[in-house]
């Protein structure tokens, strides 16, 4: 099983790849727009990548603060690697589809890539669903673990406070007995007052 910090680093790498692909999509979109036949598909990829990158940032934040095992680690590690490969391959295909800058050639070459772009969009949505599920499940586990830790600390603090209170009560009780015992033993008020005054004058009283 992968470690959360290692997977967080992999997610950061995937986010960087998605950012590079977004730049390539913008370049492609500008080229098609310049040719006055900009297809909606490229715009959809750009918008989908924007959502995808925000999700990756949230997911990275979850794993970067956790050092223990989480239920989604194995599947996320595998899916991150697969997604990285798909993004790299798609970016290569996208770069090759730019052609020589002439509108007609761009259009013809893009039509040959339309199906591939649609397939990539579907794959991206599948990965996004998997990462959203991991974010929800592991995020909840971390929140519950944090809540349990806080509760444990609260119980420990309460126990310490109770022990301190009990010790204080015991000291007060011992002090009260210290003053009441002469009265009990002497049996008369005058003797008790004499002993009480004597004790009050003792060093440390």
Coordinates of C-alpha atoms in Angstrom, one line a residue:
X1 CA 0.0 0.0 0.0
X2 CA 1.3 3.5 -0.9
X3 CA 1.9 6.1 1.7
X4 CA -0.3 9.2 1.8
X5 CA 2.6 11.6 1.3
X6 CA 3.9 9.7 -1.7
X7 CA 0.4 9.6 -3.3
X8 CA 0.0 13.3 -2.6
X9 CA 3.2 13.9 -4.5
X10 CA 1.9 11.8 -7.4
X11 CA -1.4 13.8 -7.4
X12 CA 0.7 17.0 -7.5
X13 CA 2.5 15.6 -10.6
X14 CA -0.9 14.7 -12.2
X15 CA -2.1 18.2 -11.5
X16 CA 0.9 19.6 -13.2
X17 CA 0.3 17.4 -16.2
X18 CA -3.3 18.6 -16.3
X19 CA -2.1 22.2 -16.2
X20 CA 0.2 21.5 -19.2
X21 CA -2.6 19.9 -21.1
X22 CA -4.8 22.9 -20.4
X23 CA -2.2 25.1 -22.0
X24 CA -2.0 22.9 -25.0
X25 CA -5.8 22.9 -25.3
X26 CA -5.8 26.7 -25.2
X27 CA -3.2 26.8 -27.9
X28 CA -5.3 24.4 -30.0
X29 CA -8.5 26.4 -29.3
X30 CA -6.8 29.7 -30.3
X31 CA -5.6 28.1 -33.5
X32 CA -9.1 26.8 -34.4
X33 CA -10.7 30.1 -33.4
X34 CA -8.3 32.0 -35.6
X35 CA -9.4 29.7 -38.5
X36 CA -13.1 30.6 -37.6
X37 CA -14.2 27.1 -37.0
X38 CA -13.4 26.6 -33.4
X39 CA -15.1 23.4 -32.2
X40 CA -17.0 23.2 -28.9
X41 CA -15.2 20.0 -28.0
X42 CA -11.9 21.7 -27.2
X43 CA -13.7 24.2 -25.0
X44 CA -15.3 21.3 -23.1
X45 CA -11.9 19.8 -22.5
X46 CA -10.6 23.1 -21.1
X47 CA -13.6 23.5 -18.8
X48 CA -13.4 19.8 -17.7
X49 CA -9.7 20.1 -16.9
X50 CA -10.3 23.2 -14.8
X51 CA -12.7 21.3 -12.6
X52 CA -10.4 18.3 -12.6
X53 CA -7.4 20.4 -11.4
X54 CA -9.4 21.9 -8.5
X55 CA -10.4 18.4 -7.4
X56 CA -6.8 17.3 -7.5
X57 CA -5.7 20.2 -5.3
X58 CA -8.4 19.2 -2.7
X59 CA -7.3 15.6 -2.9
X60 CA -3.7 16.5 -2.4
X61 CA -4.5 18.5 0.6
X62 CA -6.2 15.5 2.2
X63 CA -3.3 13.1 1.7
X64 CA -0.5 15.6 2.6
X65 CA -1.7 15.9 6.2
X66 CA -2.3 12.2 6.8
X67 CA 0.4 9.7 7.7
X68 CA -1.6 6.5 8.4
X69 CA -3.5 4.1 6.1
X70 CA -6.6 5.1 4.3
X71 CA -9.1 3.0 2.4
X72 CA -8.7 4.6 -1.0
X73 CA -4.9 4.6 -1.2
X74 CA -4.4 1.5 -3.3
X75 CA -7.0 2.4 -5.9
X76 CA -6.0 6.1 -6.0
X77 CA -2.4 5.2 -6.6
X78 CA -3.3 3.0 -9.5
X79 CA -5.8 5.5 -11.0
X80 CA -3.3 8.4 -10.7
X81 CA -0.7 6.5 -12.7
X82 CA -3.3 5.5 -15.4
X83 CA -4.6 9.0 -15.6
X84 CA -1.1 10.4 -16.0
X85 CA -0.5 8.0 -19.0
X86 CA -3.8 9.0 -20.6
X87 CA -3.1 12.7 -20.3
X88 CA 0.4 12.3 -21.8
X89 CA -0.9 10.4 -24.8
X90 CA -3.8 12.7 -25.4
X91 CA -1.5 15.8 -25.2
X92 CA 0.7 14.2 -27.9
X93 CA -2.3 13.6 -30.1
X94 CA -3.6 17.1 -29.5
X95 CA -0.3 18.7 -30.4
X96 CA -0.1 16.7 -33.7
X97 CA -3.6 17.8 -34.6
X98 CA -2.6 21.5 -34.9
X99 CA -1.5 21.0 -38.5
X100 CA 0.3 23.9 -40.4
X101 CA -2.1 26.7 -39.3
X102 CA -4.3 26.7 -42.3
X103 CA -8.0 26.7 -41.6
X104 CA -9.1 23.8 -43.9
X105 CA -6.3 21.5 -42.8
X106 CA -7.0 22.3 -39.2
X107 CA -10.6 21.4 -39.7
X108 CA -9.9 18.1 -41.5
X109 CA -7.3 17.0 -39.0
X110 CA -9.5 17.9 -36.1
X111 CA -12.4 15.9 -37.5
X112 CA -10.1 12.9 -37.5
X113 CA -9.5 13.5 -33.7
X114 CA -13.1 14.2 -32.7
X115 CA -13.8 10.7 -31.5
X116 CA -10.5 10.6 -29.6
X117 CA -11.3 13.8 -27.8
X118 CA -14.8 12.6 -26.8
X119 CA -13.2 9.4 -25.5
X120 CA -10.7 11.4 -23.5
X121 CA -13.5 13.5 -22.0
X122 CA -15.4 10.4 -20.9
X123 CA -12.2 9.0 -19.3
X124 CA -11.6 12.2 -17.5
X125 CA -15.1 12.1 -16.1
X126 CA -14.5 8.6 -14.9
X127 CA -11.3 9.5 -13.1
X128 CA -13.0 12.6 -11.7
X129 CA -15.7 10.5 -10.2
X130 CA -13.2 8.1 -8.6
X131 CA -11.2 11.0 -7.1
X132 CA -14.3 12.7 -5.8
X133 CA -15.3 9.4 -4.1
X134 CA -11.8 9.1 -2.5
X135 CA -12.0 12.7 -1.4
X136 CA -15.4 12.1 0.3
X137 CA -14.4 8.8 1.9
X138 CA -10.9 9.6 3.1
X139 CA -11.8 13.2 4.0
X140 CA -14.6 11.8 6.2
X141 CA -12.2 9.3 7.8
X142 CA -9.7 12.0 8.6
X143 CA -12.4 14.3 10.1
X144 CA -13.7 11.4 12.2
X145 CA -10.1 10.5 13.3
X146 CA -9.5 14.2 14.3
X147 CA -12.8 14.3 16.2
X148 CA -11.9 11.2 18.1
X149 CA -8.4 12.6 18.9
X150 CA -10.0 15.8 20.2
X151 CA -12.5 13.8 22.3
X152 CA -9.7 11.6 23.7
X153 CA -7.8 14.8 24.7
X154 CA -10.9 16.2 26.2
X155 CA -11.5 13.1 28.4
X156 CA -7.8 13.2 29.5
X157 CA -8.1 16.9 30.5
X158 CA -11.3 16.2 32.3
X159 CA -9.7 13.3 34.2
X160 CA -6.8 15.6 35.2
X161 CA -9.1 18.3 36.4
X162 CA -11.1 15.8 38.5
X163 CA -7.9 14.4 40.1
X164 CA -6.8 17.9 40.9
X165 CA -10.2 18.8 42.4
X166 CA -10.2 15.6 44.4
X167 CA -6.6 16.4 45.7
X168 CA -7.7 19.9 46.6
X169 CA -10.8 18.6 48.5
X170 CA -8.5 16.2 50.4
X171 CA -6.1 18.9 51.4
X172 CA -9.0 21.1 52.6
X173 CA -10.5 18.1 54.5
X174 CA -7.1 17.4 56.1
X175 CA -6.7 21.0 57.1
X176 CA -10.2 21.0 58.6
X177 CA -9.4 17.9 60.6
X178 CA -6.2 19.5 61.8
X179 CA -8.2 22.3 63.4
X180 CA -11.2 20.2 64.6
X181 CA -9.3 17.4 66.3
X182 CA -8.2 19.5 69.3
X183 CA -11.8 20.5 70.0
X184 CA -12.9 16.9 69.9
X185 CA -10.0 15.8 72.1
X186 CA -10.2 18.6 74.6
X187 CA -13.9 18.6 75.1
X188 CA -14.2 22.3 76.1
X189 CA -14.1 25.5 74.1
X190 CA -11.4 27.2 76.2
X191 CA -8.9 24.4 75.7
X192 CA -9.6 24.3 71.9
X193 CA -9.1 28.1 71.6
X194 CA -5.8 27.9 73.4
X195 CA -4.5 25.1 71.1
X196 CA -5.9 26.8 68.0
X197 CA -4.0 30.1 68.9
X198 CA -0.8 28.1 69.6
X199 CA -1.0 26.4 66.2
X200 CA -1.8 29.6 64.4
X201 CA 1.5 31.0 65.9
X202 CA 3.5 28.0 64.8
X203 CA 6.0 28.6 61.9
X204 CA 4.5 27.6 58.5
X205 CA 0.9 28.0 59.8

